[in-house]
Amino acid sequence: MASSLALQLSQIAAQTKGGNPLNLKAQRAAHGQSLLFDPKVAVDQDFDTLYTICSEGLHELILLDRRFATFARNVFSEQSKSEDRSQMTAGENDELNEVLNDFLGLLGSKLLLKPAVKALEWLVRRFRIHEYNTERLLLVSLPYHDSEIFRILLSILPSNIPHNFKFLHPYIRSLTNPPRHAIVYAMTNTRPLFTIFNGFVLGVAKRSQHHHALLRFWAGVMTEAVAGMMDQVRSGRAAVQRQSQEDVLLLILPILDQGLAMKKVPELRIGCYMIISIMVTKASLETRVLTGLMEAVLAGWTTDTVFPALTCLAVLTQVLDDPTLPRAITTELLKADKLLEMLVHLSQSTNIHRLVYGLANGIIADISRTESIRGLEVLQTALTLRLVNESQIDTIMESILQAAVRLESDHTSSEVREQLGHLVEDVSASSVLGERLQKALQDSHIDVDMLELKLQTVIRLEGPLGQAPSREIEMPDQEPSESAMASFDNAVARVPTRTASEVSFLAHSKSHLFTALLQVFLSAQGEKNNVKRFAELPVLHKDSALQETLFISFFVRVWCGPFAAVARRAALRTVIDLLSAAEQGSTDLQAILPYILVALADPSDGVRRDAADLIVAIHRLYPNAKKKGKREDLSQHWGQSDLYGTADATKNTKWMSTEEAASFIETMLLPAVEECILDHHHVRRLVVRALKGDNVHHPRSIKTEVAPLKASHRLSIFEQLASHVINTPLCAVQVHLLEILNSVRKVVSANRTTLLLPALQRWSDQEAEITLQTCKSEAVGIQKIDQQMVGVVTAGSKDGIRLLQDIIENQAGSSRPTLVQAALDRLRRLWTAFKPDVQLSVAHFLLDYALGRSLDNLALRASRAHATDVLRSLKLSTEILIRFLAQPHETQDPHDTQPASKRRRIGHNEKVSSTSMDEDSAAARMSRLTFILEVIDSSRSEEQAGLLGPLFQVLMELQQTKAQTGSEMAYLQTLVLASLLGLVNTFKESSRDLDRAAVRTDVLVDCIRSTGSPQVQDAALLVVANLAEVAPELVLHSVMPVFTYMGSTVLRHDDDYSIHVIDQTIQKVVPPLLASLRIQKRDLVVGTAELILSFVAAFEHVPSHRRLRLYTSLISTLGEKDFLFAFLAALVNKYEGEEKVTKFCIELATHFEPQTQLTAIYKFVELVEDALKPDRTISDVLLTVRSSNTGRAPEAVLPLFKFLGLLLREERLMQRVRGAAANEDPPDSHLWSFLSEIIQQMLRLTEHVSHDGEVFEACGDALSALLTVLSLPELIDSIEPLLAQSSDEIRRKVLKAVQVRVQKEKPGSLKSQTASLSLLPRVTSIIEESSDVPLKQSAVACVDQIIEKFGKTNIDAVASVSRVVVGPACLGSKDTRTWTIALLCLSTCVEILGAGIVPLLPQLQPRTLQLLSFGLERVTRAVEVHNAVYSLLGMTAIHVPWMITGKYLDSILTLSHQSAQASLDAEANNNRVELLRILPRQVDAKEYLAAMERTWLHAVKTGFRATTEHLDMLVIYIERQPKSEVTRHSRLLETFCRKALDLRRAAVEDGLGDLDSAELTLLESSIIQVLINAVMKMNDSSFRPMFIRLVEWTSEATGKMGERSKTLRLASLFGFLDKFFGTLKSIVTGYASHIIESGVEALRNVSPEDKESVMLWTTVCRTLTKAFEHDQDDFWQAPSHFNVIGPVLIAQLGKSRSLAVLNEVVPAITELGRAVESTDLRKEMNGAIMKHMRADDAQTRLAAVKCEQALTDRLDEEWLALLPEMLPFISELQEDDDESVERETHRWIGKIEAILGESLEGMLQ
């Protein structure tokens, strides 16, 4: 026992960090823990050395971050070297921990750097932070969990790491990095760790010590952890789920609150957004929580976090029930800069429909606030960009309309009203959204006119709602309300009573009165009297309205303005009322006609109807025509002096005569008013036809057709309308009139451009701000008016074209980009009408403008880009393109005075001497040339043949520039080559002659060779290929360099286009080349050798999946019969010994027809023959042949022979050749003769190389393969001289060829059969006479194949062969390979001869067993011999099974036992098992069973596997035999079973084999299964005597072991009975009567210390359980049986402490209780069990309780009938001293209560 001092010391050691301070060895080991050094090195280091090393790390960290400098004064000071934490007080350690934690937090961002590891080393070695600050250290390093530093850190951690990090224990033990999923799992399931890590991250972020690695790791891990937590809380009842979810939220929300509060840590906020997104998708959160999260997301968002925040909001809105965003969130969102741009970008990756929908609803909900202006702008853009789905658009439209209707003029700001009006107006003008708005108006039944009036805008709708006759809104007749009257009176009171200087509201000067009057007029709408009162205002001078301009001009401006249709109609009606009261002939109102035309084009049919009425009223004022058809000119013209003010605008206005004005109204407008009312486009078509002088049709008028107007009349109308366009201040009027005038090029002598050019000039001179303001105030699209203004220019007007160019040049840099775009588009539309000189001028202008410098001006850059598009879209003439091409080179070299033709003749490879070019000008020139080439590429240059020469010139100069600068110009070259390719293709497809002088093939070749761009190479090759078709003589001299370069570059490309280029080049260049060689009468292969070798050299660079297609195409183009052999030979020679090349060559050869293949083989052999000659020809060109000085064949020949052999053995090739030969007519003609010639060649080669062993071997293989191509009869005929005269090597190959050929031959051929059998004597003589072992083996194999295929037709020949093979020449030899072949041959002979083999068996059987024994010897083991013997034995067993008897069968079985234990390969085992499966099926049953019984002990002694196979054979025998046979041989079977069941005893007593316990158990199971199978085939009368004898046999004690042998036999018997009762069940219950006594004796006499006795006891219990379980005949209820077994079995409960009573006895008692249905017997059982409840041993009491539990479960209420007897015992057991007994008793009580449905508490008291 330890002393008190020792205990105290141990407690101190346990509480001390770093181990026991008194244990010096432990302290030394702790000092050796290091991050940098091996422990063996670290243990000897002192702190001075460490300080020097580690302080260097700190100094390097200070250079990276000055915040580290603070720590140089504390933990890295000189004093720190002497600090010892174990000697510090708790307070000092706390202070030190604060400093260390601060340092570790700062160090986290640099932890992977070497300086950081050095600094950390000091903290580990000096301050033991891995022991004192383990948690902080792990938190800092956790983001680097997959790094090497973390693994090293794990190696130095103490064993007692913090409990929260227990998940690291497996990785600490194995010193491996923990995977990410392990960390996520720990965070998910360990709430304290989750809290600690989040607190650490938040704390680090607050101190500004955060870093990217930490925050990225934290965001990822926390997101997954939160997802895991949310998944976990989804199980259980709803209340449990809700509570669990609240717990998780209470854990997460504070973390998110703190994280989102840190505005200066964007990555942390983004991580919080990720967590929120996951949390809300997996949890069911209330709306207030979601709203709070949204507010938190938006609070403090910055430019760095705005995009992720929007993503998070999009997720939040997906789960938000209310689609409307709260006001605070909407307001905050609208504050974001570039909100719409971010939403558009976000929509590409995230579904933001609901976010935008909620924002839109939020904006509309607060539409009356002034801040909503920004929101309406956002809403308008969002609708235009379709950031919401279709159904949401409909809902938003309805909401907008409802909000507009609810607007109150007194409480809504004018800016909001104006912005909402613009929104509705723009939506109505949209082609897509306009339909949605129209549908919303129909569904909501909102009056469009009243809506226009309220919003003070114009809603332009197409379709039924916009076109159909609308409701006529008449002024109400009832008296206006007092409030309305008061409001109008107040407005009128504010209007001045007179005007000082205004004479017309159409003047160009700003009106100080119009706005005020307009507001009063608009407020008067809805009340008819108010409109009349407004017209009577003194300031309007209604009394002098026909003399002065002011009154009518006000209303003209209203009906032409962007006001509500109600207001426009009221203005028209007011003027109509005025004119209705005027006298005829008083005033000429023709000045109003242009504005009436605008009203007739109004989208509102009501406005058009009122305009028609106004025309009628004006026409009434004109005097009637006189008799001569003319009217008098009225002296007074309304507005003639001041219509557009008193300036020049009015003076420059043109006027018609009264007659012309009245006639225009009478003949043109009045008859068409009905059509104009129905269609607002009709008035434009009407006036255009009139101005053009066409007949005008009026279907609805009485006079349906009106004659054309006179020329002078048309001219007057045209000039007047043009003058109004120039002088009117209203943009809307200009647009409408220009739509008419721009449809008429000229009238008489008046050109449209001449008249209207001043309008365009004035419009272009107008400042951008004024233009935008004017268009906005009049609701006119600026693009529309720009297009109409530039439309005044026609193709014939040079001044107009010049003005367009001035606009483009002068306005592009300003804020008028739409005008510039319109001017450019106008030039594009006029292009085809321009004359050639104008086209050239405009094209040069566009080119110069497009290439001008745009600097940083975005508008200018956009304009130049549009000019580029315009220029590319024009169809440019050849002259223009040539001028373009010449332009960049005109200033190429100021010192170069040579003409272009002279420069072109200079060689492009010569060094060009020039002065150094200015870099800027060179760049500008290249940029210009690039653009020009792009224009040419897009202008269908292939139709312009004149470009051929200039393009080649440009390509040459590009090559020169490339040589000078050293830079690639791939793009420019590609553009030039693409254009050249198009031109060449045009020449190819047409009959035009090519200008050969312009073609520079040398430039193309140089381009191919010098460029590194695949695109340039491909394009140049295509040009060359197409040129070869058009002008082959220009290409042929450059072909070889092209193909050489292709081999090293282009063939490596793996894209489809490059493959297309290669195909085109081959197909178009090769045929002219071959034609040229044929003309020159040169050898084709020699002439194209360079091409062939180029492609051969490129083989390894060609993508593998494209090789076959490429080389097949090339060979087919060249001619496969002439070139296939050359490619095969060159490839084999170049890539000698490479398997992939060999396989490819074979694949390539098999791709062609059989005749081609044979031709290639023939020429291939010729090539080899040529290589063997001293004077080589073609082989010198194709092959790398080096002659040998030793007289041997050249080295290049050997791989050729090897390849030839492989090629000839290719089955696909040979099958096709044979098939083609068989289909020839007549057969056996051309192909076979061709093959004979090849064979003769090969024979000559064989003789030629006979002196060279390796080459001779390869040549023989090729010859052998070649022979297999012949038909079998011809092959046999041809080999006779070879077998007689040739060397053994050749004869061996010939026989192999015959063998292969016979194997593939179909057995039905009579010729083949006769020829093959005729060969047998010759081959047999070789077997007998030859001393060459390999030759003899080939002969036996050949014989085997012949007799297998054809032997059944000649039994005598087979018998003769069998005698030779069995004899000493073959089976009697000493070679194992010969034995194997001979045995296999004899197997075939046995199969064919059958009983005919019997005479040979006396000689064969002993030799067979001898060879099998030889094959099993450990030293000389020959598996092939082993397999061959079993093959022969199998055939013998099948065909002559009666010859396998007695000792021969015993020998086979014993040798098979040895084979089973010999650990042979799978094939050998399969061969043996196959024989063992054949024997029980074929051999006589009695002989077989006797042999099995005789060899049983040998099998056991041999080993486990042999015994298993022995038993498997018996199973097969029993399965095969019918029941009668099994019964008849039951005595033999019984004898075997006794020996088998005695296995345990024999294994112990006789020491049979090396079987262990597990193997014995497995074997015993197999034996039992054999016996069960036998029983299943026997009846009771035959089996019961056998069973009784077995029982008696097991009861006998024999041998030295005495009673022990009896125990082992009984264990085996009861093991069988366990299976027996379990399988046959109630059928065999009666058999139990024979074993009751043995079972009772085993139960009574069990000895817990004796394993064999316990085994028997266990087996007996299990057997009884099965017997009880399946008793259906009340067998065990009989007193004679129950009284014997029951008491003994229940008494076993008392042996619980030493035996497995609970597992074995309790189930048996339970089944016995079920088997006996007698209440008395059950009561007796219960009483006996309860006696054990009062036993002294707790284990016995526990077993009794467990037994009662099992009986209660099994019998339910039947057993509980005995409950009254149990209650006293239960009551006692409730207070048992043993906890286990007490616990099980209460469990038993619970089961009883569950069955009875009532509590036992009252019964037990």
Coordinates of N, CA and C in Angstrom, one line a residue, residues 618-666:
I618 N -63.9 74.2 -89.8 CA -63.0 75.1 -90.6 C -63.4 75.2 -92.0
H619 N -63.8 74.1 -92.6 CA -64.3 74.1 -94.0 C -65.5 75.0 -94.2
R620 N -66.3 75.1 -93.2 CA -67.5 75.9 -93.2 C -67.1 77.4 -93.3
L621 N -66.0 77.8 -92.8 CA -65.6 79.2 -92.7 C -65.1 79.7 -94.1
Y622 N -64.6 78.7 -94.9 CA -64.2 79.1 -96.3 C -65.3 79.5 -97.1
P623 N -65.2 80.5 -98.0 CA -66.3 80.9 -98.9 C -66.5 79.8 -99.9
N624 N -67.7 79.9 -100.4 CA -68.1 78.9 -101.5 C -67.4 79.3 -102.8
A625 N -67.1 78.3 -103.6 CA -66.5 78.5 -104.8 C -67.4 79.3 -105.8
K626 N -66.8 80.1 -106.6 CA -67.6 80.9 -107.6 C -67.9 80.0 -108.8
K627 N -68.5 80.5 -109.7 CA -68.9 79.7 -110.8 C -67.8 79.1 -111.6
K628 N -66.7 79.8 -111.6 CA -65.5 79.3 -112.3 C -64.7 78.3 -111.5
G629 N -65.2 78.0 -110.3 CA -64.6 76.9 -109.5 C -63.5 77.5 -108.6
K630 N -63.3 78.7 -108.5 CA -62.3 79.3 -107.6 C -62.9 80.2 -106.6
R631 N -62.2 80.2 -105.4 CA -62.7 81.1 -104.3 C -61.8 82.3 -104.3
E632 N -62.4 83.3 -103.7 CA -61.6 84.5 -103.5 C -60.7 84.3 -102.3
D633 N -59.5 84.9 -102.4 CA -58.6 84.9 -101.3 C -59.1 85.7 -100.2
L634 N -59.0 85.1 -99.0 CA -59.5 85.8 -97.8 C -58.4 86.8 -97.4
S635 N -58.8 87.9 -97.0 CA -57.8 88.9 -96.6 C -57.1 88.7 -95.3
Q636 N -57.8 88.0 -94.4 CA -57.3 87.7 -93.0 C -56.9 86.3 -92.9
H637 N -55.6 86.1 -92.6 CA -55.0 84.7 -92.3 C -54.7 84.6 -90.9
W638 N -55.3 83.7 -90.2 CA -55.0 83.5 -88.8 C -53.6 83.1 -88.5
G639 N -52.9 83.9 -87.7 CA -51.5 83.6 -87.3 C -50.5 84.0 -88.3
Q640 N -50.9 84.7 -89.4 CA -49.9 85.0 -90.4 C -48.8 85.9 -89.9
S641 N -49.1 86.7 -88.9 CA -48.1 87.7 -88.5 C -47.4 87.2 -87.2
D642 N -48.0 86.4 -86.4 CA -47.3 86.1 -85.1 C -47.6 84.6 -84.7
L643 N -47.8 83.7 -85.6 CA -48.1 82.3 -85.2 C -47.0 81.7 -84.4
Y644 N -45.7 81.9 -84.8 CA -44.6 81.4 -84.0 C -43.8 82.6 -83.4
G645 N -44.5 83.6 -83.0 CA -43.9 84.8 -82.4 C -43.7 85.8 -83.5
T646 N -43.0 86.9 -83.1 CA -42.8 88.0 -84.0 C -41.5 87.9 -84.7
A647 N -40.7 86.8 -84.5 CA -39.4 86.7 -85.1 C -39.5 86.1 -86.5
D648 N -38.3 85.6 -87.0 CA -38.3 85.1 -88.4 C -39.1 83.8 -88.6
A649 N -39.3 83.1 -87.5 CA -40.0 81.8 -87.7 C -41.3 82.0 -88.3
T650 N -42.1 83.0 -88.0 CA -43.4 83.3 -88.6 C -43.2 83.8 -90.0
K651 N -42.3 84.6 -90.2 CA -42.1 85.2 -91.6 C -41.7 84.1 -92.5
N652 N -40.9 83.1 -92.1 CA -40.5 82.0 -93.0 C -41.5 80.9 -93.2
T653 N -42.6 81.1 -92.6 CA -43.7 80.1 -92.8 C -44.4 80.3 -94.1
K654 N -44.6 79.2 -94.9 CA -45.2 79.3 -96.2 C -46.7 79.2 -96.1
W655 N -47.4 79.9 -97.0 CA -48.9 79.9 -96.9 C -49.4 79.5 -98.3
M656 N -50.5 78.8 -98.2 CA -51.2 78.4 -99.5 C -52.3 79.5 -99.8
S657 N -52.7 79.5 -101.0 CA -53.8 80.4 -101.3 C -55.1 79.9 -100.6
T658 N -56.1 80.7 -100.5 CA -57.4 80.3 -99.9 C -58.0 79.2 -100.7
E659 N -57.8 79.3 -102.0 CA -58.4 78.2 -102.9 C -57.7 76.9 -102.6
E660 N -56.4 76.9 -102.5 CA -55.6 75.7 -102.3 C -55.9 75.1 -100.9
A661 N -56.0 75.9 -99.9 CA -56.3 75.4 -98.6 C -57.7 74.8 -98.6
A662 N -58.7 75.5 -99.1 CA -60.1 75.0 -99.1 C -60.2 73.7 -99.9
S663 N -59.5 73.7 -101.1 CA -59.5 72.5 -101.9 C -58.9 71.3 -101.2
F664 N -57.8 71.6 -100.5 CA -57.1 70.5 -99.8 C -58.1 69.9 -98.8
I665 N -58.8 70.8 -98.1 CA -59.7 70.3 -97.1 C -60.9 69.6 -97.7
E666 N -61.4 70.1 -98.8 CA -62.6 69.7 -99.4 C -62.4 68.4 -100.1

